[in-house]
CSV table of C-alpha atoms and ligand atoms in Angstrom, one decimal:
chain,number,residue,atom,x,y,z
A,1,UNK,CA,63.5,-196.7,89.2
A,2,UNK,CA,64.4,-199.4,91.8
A,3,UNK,CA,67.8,-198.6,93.8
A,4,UNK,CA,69.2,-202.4,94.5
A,5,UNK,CA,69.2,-203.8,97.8
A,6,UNK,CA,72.2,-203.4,99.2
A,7,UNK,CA,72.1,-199.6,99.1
A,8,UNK,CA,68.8,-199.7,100.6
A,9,UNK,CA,69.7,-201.4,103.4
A,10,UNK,CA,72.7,-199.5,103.9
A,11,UNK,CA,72.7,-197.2,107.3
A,12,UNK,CA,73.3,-193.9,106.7
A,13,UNK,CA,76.6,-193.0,107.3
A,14,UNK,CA,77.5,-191.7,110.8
A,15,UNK,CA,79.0,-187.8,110.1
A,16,UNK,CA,76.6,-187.5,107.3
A,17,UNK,CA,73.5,-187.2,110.0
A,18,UNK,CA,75.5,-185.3,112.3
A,19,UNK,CA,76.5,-182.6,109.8
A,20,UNK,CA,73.0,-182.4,108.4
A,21,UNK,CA,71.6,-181.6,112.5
A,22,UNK,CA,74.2,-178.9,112.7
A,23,UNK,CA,73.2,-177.3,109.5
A,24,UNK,CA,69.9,-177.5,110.6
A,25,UNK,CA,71.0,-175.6,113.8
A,26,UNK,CA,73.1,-173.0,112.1
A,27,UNK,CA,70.7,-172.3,109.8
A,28,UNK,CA,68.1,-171.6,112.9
A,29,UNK,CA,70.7,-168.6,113.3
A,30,UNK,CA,72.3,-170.8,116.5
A,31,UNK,CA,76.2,-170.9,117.2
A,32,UNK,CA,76.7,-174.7,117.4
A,33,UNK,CA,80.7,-175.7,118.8
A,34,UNK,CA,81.3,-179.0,117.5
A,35,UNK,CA,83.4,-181.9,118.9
A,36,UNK,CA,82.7,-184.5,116.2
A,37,UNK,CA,84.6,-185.0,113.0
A,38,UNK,CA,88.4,-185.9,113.5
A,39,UNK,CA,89.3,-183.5,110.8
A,40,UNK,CA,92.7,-181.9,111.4
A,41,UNK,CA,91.9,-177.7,111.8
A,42,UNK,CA,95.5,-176.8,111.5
A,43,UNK,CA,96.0,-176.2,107.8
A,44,UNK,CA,98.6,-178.7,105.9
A,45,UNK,CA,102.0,-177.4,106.3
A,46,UNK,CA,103.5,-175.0,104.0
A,47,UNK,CA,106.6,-176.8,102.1
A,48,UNK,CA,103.7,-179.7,101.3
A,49,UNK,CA,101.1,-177.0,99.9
A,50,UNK,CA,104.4,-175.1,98.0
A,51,UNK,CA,104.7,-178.8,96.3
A,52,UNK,CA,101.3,-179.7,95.4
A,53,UNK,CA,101.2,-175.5,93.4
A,54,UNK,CA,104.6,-176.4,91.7
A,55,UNK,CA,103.2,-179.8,90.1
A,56,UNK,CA,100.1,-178.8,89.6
A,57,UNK,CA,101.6,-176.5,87.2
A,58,UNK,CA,103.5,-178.9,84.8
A,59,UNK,CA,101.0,-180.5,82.6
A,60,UNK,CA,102.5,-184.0,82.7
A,61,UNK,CA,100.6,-183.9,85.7
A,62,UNK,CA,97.2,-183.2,84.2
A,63,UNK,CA,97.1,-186.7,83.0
A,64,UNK,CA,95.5,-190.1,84.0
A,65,UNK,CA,97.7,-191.3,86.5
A,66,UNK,CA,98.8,-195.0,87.1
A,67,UNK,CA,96.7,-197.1,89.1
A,68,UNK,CA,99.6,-197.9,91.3
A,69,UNK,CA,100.9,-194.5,91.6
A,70,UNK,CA,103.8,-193.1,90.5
A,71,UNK,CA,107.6,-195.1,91.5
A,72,UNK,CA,108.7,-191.8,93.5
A,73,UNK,CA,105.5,-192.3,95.5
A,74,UNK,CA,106.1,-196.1,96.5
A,75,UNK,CA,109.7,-195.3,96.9
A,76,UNK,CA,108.8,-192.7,99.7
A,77,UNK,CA,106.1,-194.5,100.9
A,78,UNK,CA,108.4,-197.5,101.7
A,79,UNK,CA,111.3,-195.1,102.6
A,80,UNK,CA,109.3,-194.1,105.5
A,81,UNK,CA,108.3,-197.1,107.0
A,82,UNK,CA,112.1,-197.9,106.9
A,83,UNK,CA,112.6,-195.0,108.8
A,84,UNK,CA,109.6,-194.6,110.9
A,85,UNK,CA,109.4,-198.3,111.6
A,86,UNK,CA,112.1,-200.2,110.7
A,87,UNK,CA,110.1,-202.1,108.4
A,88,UNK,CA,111.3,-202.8,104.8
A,89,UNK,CA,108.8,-202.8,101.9
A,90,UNK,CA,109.1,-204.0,98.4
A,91,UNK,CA,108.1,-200.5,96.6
A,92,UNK,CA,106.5,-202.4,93.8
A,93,UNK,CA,105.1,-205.3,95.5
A,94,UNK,CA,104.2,-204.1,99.1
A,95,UNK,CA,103.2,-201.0,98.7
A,96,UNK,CA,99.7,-199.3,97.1
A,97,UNK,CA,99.2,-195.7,97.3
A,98,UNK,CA,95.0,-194.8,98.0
A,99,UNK,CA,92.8,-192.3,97.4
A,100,UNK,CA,92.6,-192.1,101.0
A,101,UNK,CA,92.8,-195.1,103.3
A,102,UNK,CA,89.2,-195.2,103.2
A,103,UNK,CA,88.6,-195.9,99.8
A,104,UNK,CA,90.8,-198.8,100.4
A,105,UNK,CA,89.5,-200.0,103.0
A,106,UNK,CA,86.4,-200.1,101.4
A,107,UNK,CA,87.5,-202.1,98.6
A,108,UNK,CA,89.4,-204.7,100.0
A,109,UNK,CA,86.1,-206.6,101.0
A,110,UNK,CA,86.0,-207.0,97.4
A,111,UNK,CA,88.9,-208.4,97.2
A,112,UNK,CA,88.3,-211.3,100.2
A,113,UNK,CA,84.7,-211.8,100.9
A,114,UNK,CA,82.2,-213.6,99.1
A,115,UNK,CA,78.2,-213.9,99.5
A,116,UNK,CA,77.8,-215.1,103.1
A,117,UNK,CA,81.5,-215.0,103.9
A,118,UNK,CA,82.3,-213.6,107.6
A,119,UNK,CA,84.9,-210.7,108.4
A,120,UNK,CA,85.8,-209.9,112.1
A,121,UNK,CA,85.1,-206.3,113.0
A,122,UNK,CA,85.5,-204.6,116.0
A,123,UNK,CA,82.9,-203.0,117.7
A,124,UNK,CA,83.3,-200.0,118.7
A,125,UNK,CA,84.6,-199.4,115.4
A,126,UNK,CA,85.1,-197.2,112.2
A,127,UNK,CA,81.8,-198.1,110.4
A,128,UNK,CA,83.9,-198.6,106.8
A,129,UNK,CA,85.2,-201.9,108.0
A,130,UNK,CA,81.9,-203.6,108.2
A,131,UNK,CA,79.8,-201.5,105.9
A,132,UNK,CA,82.3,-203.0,102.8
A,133,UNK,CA,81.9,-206.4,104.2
A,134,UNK,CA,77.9,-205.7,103.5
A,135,UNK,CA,78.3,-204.2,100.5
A,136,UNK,CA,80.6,-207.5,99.5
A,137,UNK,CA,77.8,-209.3,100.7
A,138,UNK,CA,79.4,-210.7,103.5
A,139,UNK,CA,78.6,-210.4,107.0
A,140,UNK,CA,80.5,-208.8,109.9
A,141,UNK,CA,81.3,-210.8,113.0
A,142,UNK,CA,81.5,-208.3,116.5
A,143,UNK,CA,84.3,-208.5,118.7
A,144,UNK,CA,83.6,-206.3,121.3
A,145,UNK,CA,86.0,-203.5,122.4
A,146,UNK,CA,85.8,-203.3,126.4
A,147,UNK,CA,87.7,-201.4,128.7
A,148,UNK,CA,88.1,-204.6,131.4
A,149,UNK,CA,90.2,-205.6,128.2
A,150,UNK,CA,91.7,-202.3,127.2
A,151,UNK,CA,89.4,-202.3,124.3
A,152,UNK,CA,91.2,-205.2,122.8
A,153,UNK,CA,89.4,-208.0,120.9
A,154,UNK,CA,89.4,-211.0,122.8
A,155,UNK,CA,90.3,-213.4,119.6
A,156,UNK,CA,90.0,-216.5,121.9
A,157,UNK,CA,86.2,-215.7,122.6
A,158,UNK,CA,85.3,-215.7,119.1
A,159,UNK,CA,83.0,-219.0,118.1
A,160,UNK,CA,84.7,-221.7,116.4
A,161,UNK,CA,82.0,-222.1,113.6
A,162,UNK,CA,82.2,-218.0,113.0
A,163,UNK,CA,86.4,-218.7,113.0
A,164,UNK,CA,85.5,-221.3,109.7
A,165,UNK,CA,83.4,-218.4,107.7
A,166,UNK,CA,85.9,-215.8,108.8
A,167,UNK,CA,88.3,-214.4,106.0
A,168,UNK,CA,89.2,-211.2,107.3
A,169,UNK,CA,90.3,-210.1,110.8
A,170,UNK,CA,90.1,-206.5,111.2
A,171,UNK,CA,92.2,-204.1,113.8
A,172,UNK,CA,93.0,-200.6,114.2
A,173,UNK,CA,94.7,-198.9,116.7
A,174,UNK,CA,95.4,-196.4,117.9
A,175,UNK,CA,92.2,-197.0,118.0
A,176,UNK,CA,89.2,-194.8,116.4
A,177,UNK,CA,86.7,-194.4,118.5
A,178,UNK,CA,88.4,-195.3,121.8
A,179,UNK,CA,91.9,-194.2,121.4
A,180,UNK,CA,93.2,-197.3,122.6
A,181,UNK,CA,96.4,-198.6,121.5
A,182,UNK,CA,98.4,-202.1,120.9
A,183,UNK,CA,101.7,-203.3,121.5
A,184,UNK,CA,103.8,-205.1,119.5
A,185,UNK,CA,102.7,-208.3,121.8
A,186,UNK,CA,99.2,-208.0,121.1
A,187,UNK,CA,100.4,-207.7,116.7
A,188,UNK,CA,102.3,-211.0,117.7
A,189,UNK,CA,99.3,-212.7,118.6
A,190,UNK,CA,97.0,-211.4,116.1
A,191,UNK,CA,99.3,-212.6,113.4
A,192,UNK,CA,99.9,-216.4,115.1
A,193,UNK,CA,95.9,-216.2,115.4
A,194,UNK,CA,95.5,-215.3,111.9
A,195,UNK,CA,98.0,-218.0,110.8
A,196,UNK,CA,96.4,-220.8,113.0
A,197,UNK,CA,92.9,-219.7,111.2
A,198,UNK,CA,93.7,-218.6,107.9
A,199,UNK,CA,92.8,-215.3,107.8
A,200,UNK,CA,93.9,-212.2,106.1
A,201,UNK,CA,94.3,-209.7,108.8
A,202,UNK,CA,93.6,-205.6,108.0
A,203,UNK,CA,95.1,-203.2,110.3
A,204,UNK,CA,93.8,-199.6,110.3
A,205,UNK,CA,96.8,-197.4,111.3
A,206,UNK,CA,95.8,-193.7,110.2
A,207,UNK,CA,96.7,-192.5,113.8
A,208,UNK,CA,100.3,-194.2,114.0
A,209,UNK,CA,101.8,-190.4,113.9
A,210,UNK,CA,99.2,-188.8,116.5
A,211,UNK,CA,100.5,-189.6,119.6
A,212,UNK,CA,101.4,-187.9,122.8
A,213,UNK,CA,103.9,-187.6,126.2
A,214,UNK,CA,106.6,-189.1,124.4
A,215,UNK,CA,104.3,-192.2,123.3
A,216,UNK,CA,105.6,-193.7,119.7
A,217,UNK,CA,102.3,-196.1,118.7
A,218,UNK,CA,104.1,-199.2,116.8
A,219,UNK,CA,103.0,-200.7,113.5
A,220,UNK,CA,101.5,-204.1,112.7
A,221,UNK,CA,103.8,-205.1,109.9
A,222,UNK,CA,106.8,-204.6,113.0
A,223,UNK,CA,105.2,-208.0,114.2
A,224,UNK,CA,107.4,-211.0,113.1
A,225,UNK,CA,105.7,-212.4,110.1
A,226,UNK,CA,103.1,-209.8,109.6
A,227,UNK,CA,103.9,-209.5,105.8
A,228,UNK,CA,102.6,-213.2,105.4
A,229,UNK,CA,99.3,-213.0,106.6
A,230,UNK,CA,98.4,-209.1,106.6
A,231,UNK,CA,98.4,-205.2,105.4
A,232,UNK,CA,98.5,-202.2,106.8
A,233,UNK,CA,96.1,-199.1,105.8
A,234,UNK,CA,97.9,-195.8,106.4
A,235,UNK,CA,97.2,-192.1,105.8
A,236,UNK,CA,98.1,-188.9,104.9
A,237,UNK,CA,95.4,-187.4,106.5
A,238,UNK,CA,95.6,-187.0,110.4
A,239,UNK,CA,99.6,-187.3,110.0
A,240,UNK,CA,99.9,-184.1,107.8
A,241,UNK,CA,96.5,-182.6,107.9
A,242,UNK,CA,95.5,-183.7,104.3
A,243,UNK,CA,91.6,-184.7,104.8
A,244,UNK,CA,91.1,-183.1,101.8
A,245,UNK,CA,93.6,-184.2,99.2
A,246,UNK,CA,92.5,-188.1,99.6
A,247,UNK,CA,96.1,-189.8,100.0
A,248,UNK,CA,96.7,-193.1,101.8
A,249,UNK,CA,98.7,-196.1,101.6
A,250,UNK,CA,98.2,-199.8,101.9
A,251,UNK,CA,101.4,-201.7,102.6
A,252,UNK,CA,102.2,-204.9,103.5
A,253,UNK,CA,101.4,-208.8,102.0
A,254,UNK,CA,101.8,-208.9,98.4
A,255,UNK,CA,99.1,-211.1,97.5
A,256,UNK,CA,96.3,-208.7,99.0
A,257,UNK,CA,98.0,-205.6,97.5
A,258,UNK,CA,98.0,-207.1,94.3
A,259,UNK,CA,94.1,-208.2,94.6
A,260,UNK,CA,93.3,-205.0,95.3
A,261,UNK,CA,95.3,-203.4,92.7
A,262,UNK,CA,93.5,-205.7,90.5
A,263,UNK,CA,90.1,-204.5,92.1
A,264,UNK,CA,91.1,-200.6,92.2
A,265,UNK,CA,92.3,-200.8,88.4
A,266,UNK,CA,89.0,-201.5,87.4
A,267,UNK,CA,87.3,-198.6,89.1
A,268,UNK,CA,89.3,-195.4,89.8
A,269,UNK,CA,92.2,-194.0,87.6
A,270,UNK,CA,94.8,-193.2,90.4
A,271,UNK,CA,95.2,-190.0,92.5
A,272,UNK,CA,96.0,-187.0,90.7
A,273,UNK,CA,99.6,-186.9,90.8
A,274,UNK,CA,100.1,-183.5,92.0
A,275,UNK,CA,98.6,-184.7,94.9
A,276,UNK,CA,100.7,-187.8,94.8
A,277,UNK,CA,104.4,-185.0,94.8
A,278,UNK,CA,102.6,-183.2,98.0
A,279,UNK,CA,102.6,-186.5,99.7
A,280,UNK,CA,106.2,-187.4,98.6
A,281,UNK,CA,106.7,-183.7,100.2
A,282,UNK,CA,105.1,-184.7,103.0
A,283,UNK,CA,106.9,-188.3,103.7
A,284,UNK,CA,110.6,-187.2,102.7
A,285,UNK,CA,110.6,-183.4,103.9
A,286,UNK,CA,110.8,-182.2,107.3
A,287,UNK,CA,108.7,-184.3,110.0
A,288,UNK,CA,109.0,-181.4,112.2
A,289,UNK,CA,105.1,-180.5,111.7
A,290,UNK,CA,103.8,-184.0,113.5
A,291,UNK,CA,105.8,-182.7,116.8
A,292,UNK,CA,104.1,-179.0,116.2
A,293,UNK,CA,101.0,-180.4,115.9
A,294,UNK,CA,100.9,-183.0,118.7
A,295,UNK,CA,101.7,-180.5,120.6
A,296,UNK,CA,98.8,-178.8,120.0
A,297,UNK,CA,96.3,-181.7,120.2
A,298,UNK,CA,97.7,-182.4,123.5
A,299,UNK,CA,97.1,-179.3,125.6
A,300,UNK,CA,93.8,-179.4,124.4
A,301,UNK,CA,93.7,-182.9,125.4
A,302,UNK,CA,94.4,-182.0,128.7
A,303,UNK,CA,91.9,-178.9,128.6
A,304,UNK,CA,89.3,-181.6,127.7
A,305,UNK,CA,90.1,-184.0,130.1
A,306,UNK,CA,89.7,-181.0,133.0
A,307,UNK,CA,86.3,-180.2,132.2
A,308,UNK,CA,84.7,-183.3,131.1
A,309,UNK,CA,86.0,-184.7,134.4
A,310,UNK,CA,84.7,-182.1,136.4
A,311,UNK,CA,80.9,-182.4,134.7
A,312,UNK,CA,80.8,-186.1,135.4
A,313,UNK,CA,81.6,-187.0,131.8
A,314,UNK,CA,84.8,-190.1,133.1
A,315,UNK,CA,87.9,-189.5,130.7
A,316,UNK,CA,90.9,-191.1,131.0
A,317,UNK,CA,93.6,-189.0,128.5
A,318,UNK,CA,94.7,-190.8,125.7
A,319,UNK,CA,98.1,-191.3,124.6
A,320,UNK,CA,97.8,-191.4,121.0
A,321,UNK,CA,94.6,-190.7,118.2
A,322,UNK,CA,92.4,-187.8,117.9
A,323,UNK,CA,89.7,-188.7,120.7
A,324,UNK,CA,88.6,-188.5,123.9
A,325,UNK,CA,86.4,-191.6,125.2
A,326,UNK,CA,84.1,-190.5,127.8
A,327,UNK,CA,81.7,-192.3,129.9
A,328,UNK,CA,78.0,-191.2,129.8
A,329,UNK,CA,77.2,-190.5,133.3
A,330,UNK,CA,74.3,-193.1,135.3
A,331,UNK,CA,70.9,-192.2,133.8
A,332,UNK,CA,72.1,-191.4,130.2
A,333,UNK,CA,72.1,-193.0,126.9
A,334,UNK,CA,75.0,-192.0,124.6
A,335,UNK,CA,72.3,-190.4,122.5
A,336,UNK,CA,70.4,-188.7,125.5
A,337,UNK,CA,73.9,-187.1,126.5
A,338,UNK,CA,74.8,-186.2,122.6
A,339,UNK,CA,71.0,-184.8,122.3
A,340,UNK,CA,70.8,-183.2,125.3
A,341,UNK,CA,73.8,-181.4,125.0
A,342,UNK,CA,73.1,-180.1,121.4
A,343,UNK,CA,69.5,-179.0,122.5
A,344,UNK,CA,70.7,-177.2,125.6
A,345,UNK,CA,74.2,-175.7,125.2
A,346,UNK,CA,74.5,-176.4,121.2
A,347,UNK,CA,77.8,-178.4,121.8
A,348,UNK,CA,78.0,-181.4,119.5
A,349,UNK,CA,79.6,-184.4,120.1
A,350,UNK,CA,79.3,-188.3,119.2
A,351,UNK,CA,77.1,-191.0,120.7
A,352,UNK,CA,79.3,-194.3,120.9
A,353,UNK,CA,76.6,-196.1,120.1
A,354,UNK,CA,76.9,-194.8,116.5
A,355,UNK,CA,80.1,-196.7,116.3
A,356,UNK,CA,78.5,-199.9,117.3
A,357,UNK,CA,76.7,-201.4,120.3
A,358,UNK,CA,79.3,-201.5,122.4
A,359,UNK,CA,79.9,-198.0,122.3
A,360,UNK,CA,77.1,-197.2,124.1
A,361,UNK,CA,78.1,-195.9,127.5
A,362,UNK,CA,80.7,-193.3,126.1
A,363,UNK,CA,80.4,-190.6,123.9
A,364,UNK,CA,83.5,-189.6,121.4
A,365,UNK,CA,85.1,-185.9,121.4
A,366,UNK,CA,87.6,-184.6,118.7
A,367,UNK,CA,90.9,-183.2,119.9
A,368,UNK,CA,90.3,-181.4,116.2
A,369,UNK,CA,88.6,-178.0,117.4
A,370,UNK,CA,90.4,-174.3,117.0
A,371,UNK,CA,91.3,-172.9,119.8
A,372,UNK,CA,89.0,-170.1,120.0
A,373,UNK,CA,85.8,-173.1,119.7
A,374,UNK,CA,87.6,-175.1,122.1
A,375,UNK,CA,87.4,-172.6,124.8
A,376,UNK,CA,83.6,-171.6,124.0
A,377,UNK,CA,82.7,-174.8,123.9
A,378,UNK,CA,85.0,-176.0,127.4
A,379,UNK,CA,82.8,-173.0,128.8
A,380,UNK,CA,79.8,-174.5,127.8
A,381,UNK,CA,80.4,-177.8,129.3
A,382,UNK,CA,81.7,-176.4,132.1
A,383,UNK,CA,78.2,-174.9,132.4
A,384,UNK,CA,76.3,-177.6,131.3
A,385,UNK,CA,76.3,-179.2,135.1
A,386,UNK,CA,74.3,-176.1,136.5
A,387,UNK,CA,71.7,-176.8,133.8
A,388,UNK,CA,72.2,-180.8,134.5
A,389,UNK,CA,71.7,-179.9,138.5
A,390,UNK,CA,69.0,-177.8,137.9
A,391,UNK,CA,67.3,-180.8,135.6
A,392,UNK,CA,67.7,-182.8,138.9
A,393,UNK,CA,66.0,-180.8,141.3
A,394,UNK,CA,62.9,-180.0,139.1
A,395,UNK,CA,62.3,-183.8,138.9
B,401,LIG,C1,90.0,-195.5,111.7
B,401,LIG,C2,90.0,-194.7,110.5
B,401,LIG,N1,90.4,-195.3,109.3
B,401,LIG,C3,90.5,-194.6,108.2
B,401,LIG,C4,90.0,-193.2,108.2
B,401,LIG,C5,90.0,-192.5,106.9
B,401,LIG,O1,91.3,-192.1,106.5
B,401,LIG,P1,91.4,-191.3,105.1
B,401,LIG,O2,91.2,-189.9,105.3
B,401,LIG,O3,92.8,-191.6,104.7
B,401,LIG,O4,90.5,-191.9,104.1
B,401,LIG,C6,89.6,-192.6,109.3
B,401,LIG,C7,89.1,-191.3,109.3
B,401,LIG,O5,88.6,-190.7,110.2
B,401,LIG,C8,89.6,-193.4,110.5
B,401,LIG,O6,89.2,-192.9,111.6
């Protein structure tokens, strides 16, 4: 047997390493409090779970469903960027309900790049973006995220012979890992770039509904003109805590939405529609669960930001996404810091070089932790910098 190529070369994927070290840990009998996967803890609200029962019940819904989802579905889906947004969508054109935003975003390579075509990727960055421009065959262009630009590309630095094998620009903010976030001027520019360079532009807004001290992150598609050069990837997940029932949108320039239909027709048979009624639930019922749970994320936020700060971990609090950026402190790698503090207080959180090379210097922590880990773990940093001071003297 001979796996091809492409999977060879593949890196393995980020979480799937880290979760395979803690196993290894907990199954060593050791307590490991983990900071690394932004996977909502707070269960999915009630009225949305009540739906999802209901339809699983009626067996219309135990059938192949429509590669486009079901009307109702693109109705609400549009409905709520009306709302949220002020953005109107054509239901049928504009908008593509996902098996999660991932899944689209790792089609759409598919749908724009060819052997040895380019697609701009951020770096720091959600490793999806580039790792379906490999798998298209193309190859990913870094534009490095740096806090002297407040982890902004800086479009006009990008090489004009990279700019003519370029076909996709991609963005994403608030941002994963940094938990930076755009204005509306920065969308304006990215779309009159895009224009002046003809390329489809990708933005990656799972976090849009995470935000925090009266922050409201905008959306791409609120930028003048966005619909003609770009989509928008969205999510159930972080908004409504549903990780697990793989929902997300794509909304935004018909043309792409219909390549990737095209694309997403030939390989996956839709999301099961009961899934597809919880996330109508979830986008017309009562938002008052986003509130609740921002709530939440940002005392511990600020419970975060205390410690690390006082350890010599640099954090600045975010005001929107799931993470905490921290800076390594002088003598570390991102890995010695993640490695060290696994090995001697069994805390886990993620090197930023994992998310690209410009990542190294920080290390990312999830705001996604229960409380009662949260406070083990806040103790354990908090006593880390004995065991750090005590590392010092010895040497
Ligand atoms: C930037 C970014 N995009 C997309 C996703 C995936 O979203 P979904 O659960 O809808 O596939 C994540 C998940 O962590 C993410 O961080």
């Amino acid at each position: 047997m001979r796996i091809a190529k492409r999977v060879e070369n593949l890196p393995p994927y980020l979480f799937v390493e880290i979760t395979k070290k803690i196993a290894e840990r907990k199954a060593r009998g050791e307590e490991v409090v983990s900071f690394a996967i932004g996977d909502p803890d707070i269960p999915t609200p009630s009225h949305i779970i009540d739906r999802l029962c209901q339809a699983a019940q009626d067996p219309a819904n135990h059938r192949y469903p429509e590669t486009d989802g079901l009307p109702e579905l693109r109705q609400a889906i549009a409905g709520w960027y009306e709302r949220r947004f002020g953005v109107s969508l054509d239901a049928d054109k504009e908008v593509l309900p996902l098996i999660g935003a991932k899944e689209g975003i790792g089609h759409i390579a598919f749908c724009f790049i060819d052997p040895g075509d380019v697609a701009l990727v951020p770096d720091p960055a959600y490793p999806v973006f580039s790792i379906g421009t490999m798998l298209a065959g193309g190859v990913p262009y870094y534009m490095p995220l740096v806090e002297e630009n407040d982890f902004l590309p800086d479009l006009g630095a990008i090489p004009d012979y990279i700019l003519e094998k370029a076909k996709l620009l991609w963005i994403n903010y608030p941002n994963n890992p940094t938990s930076a976030i755009a204005d509306l001027d920065f969308f304006n520019r990215v779309v009159e770039f895009a224009q002046r360079h003809e390329l489809a532009v990708c933005h990656d807004a799972p976090y849009s509904e995470v935000a925090f001290d009266g922050y409201q992150p905008v959306s791409f598609m609120q930028a003048g003109r966005a619909k003609e050069i770009g989509v928008e990837f969205h999510s159930l997940s972080k908004s409504y805590n549903m990780t697990g029932w793989r929902i997300g949108m794509v909304v935004g320039n018909s043309e792409m939405i219909d390549a990737l239909k095209r694309i997403k027709s030939n390989l996956d048979s839709g999301i099961p529609q009961a899934i597809q009624y919880a996330a109508i639930e979830a986008l017309t019922g009562s938002q008052d669960c986003i509130q609740e749970h921002n709530a939440i994320y940002q005392r511990r936020r600020d419970l975060i930001i205390d410690v690390l700060n006082s350890i010599g971990l640099e954090a600045k609090p975010p005001k929107a996404g799931l993470y905490i950026w921290a800076k390594v402190p002088e003598g570390y790698t991102s890995v010695d810091l993640a490695t060290d503090l696994l090995e001697e207080i069994g805390v886990v959180v993620i090197p930023g070089v994992g998310y690209g090379k410009n990542g190294e210097g920080y290390v990312r922590l999830s705001l996604t932790i229960p409380d009662a880990g949260l406070a083990k773990g806040l103790s354990r940093l908090a006593g880390w910098h004995n065991i750090r001071r005590e590392h010092k003297a010895k040497k």
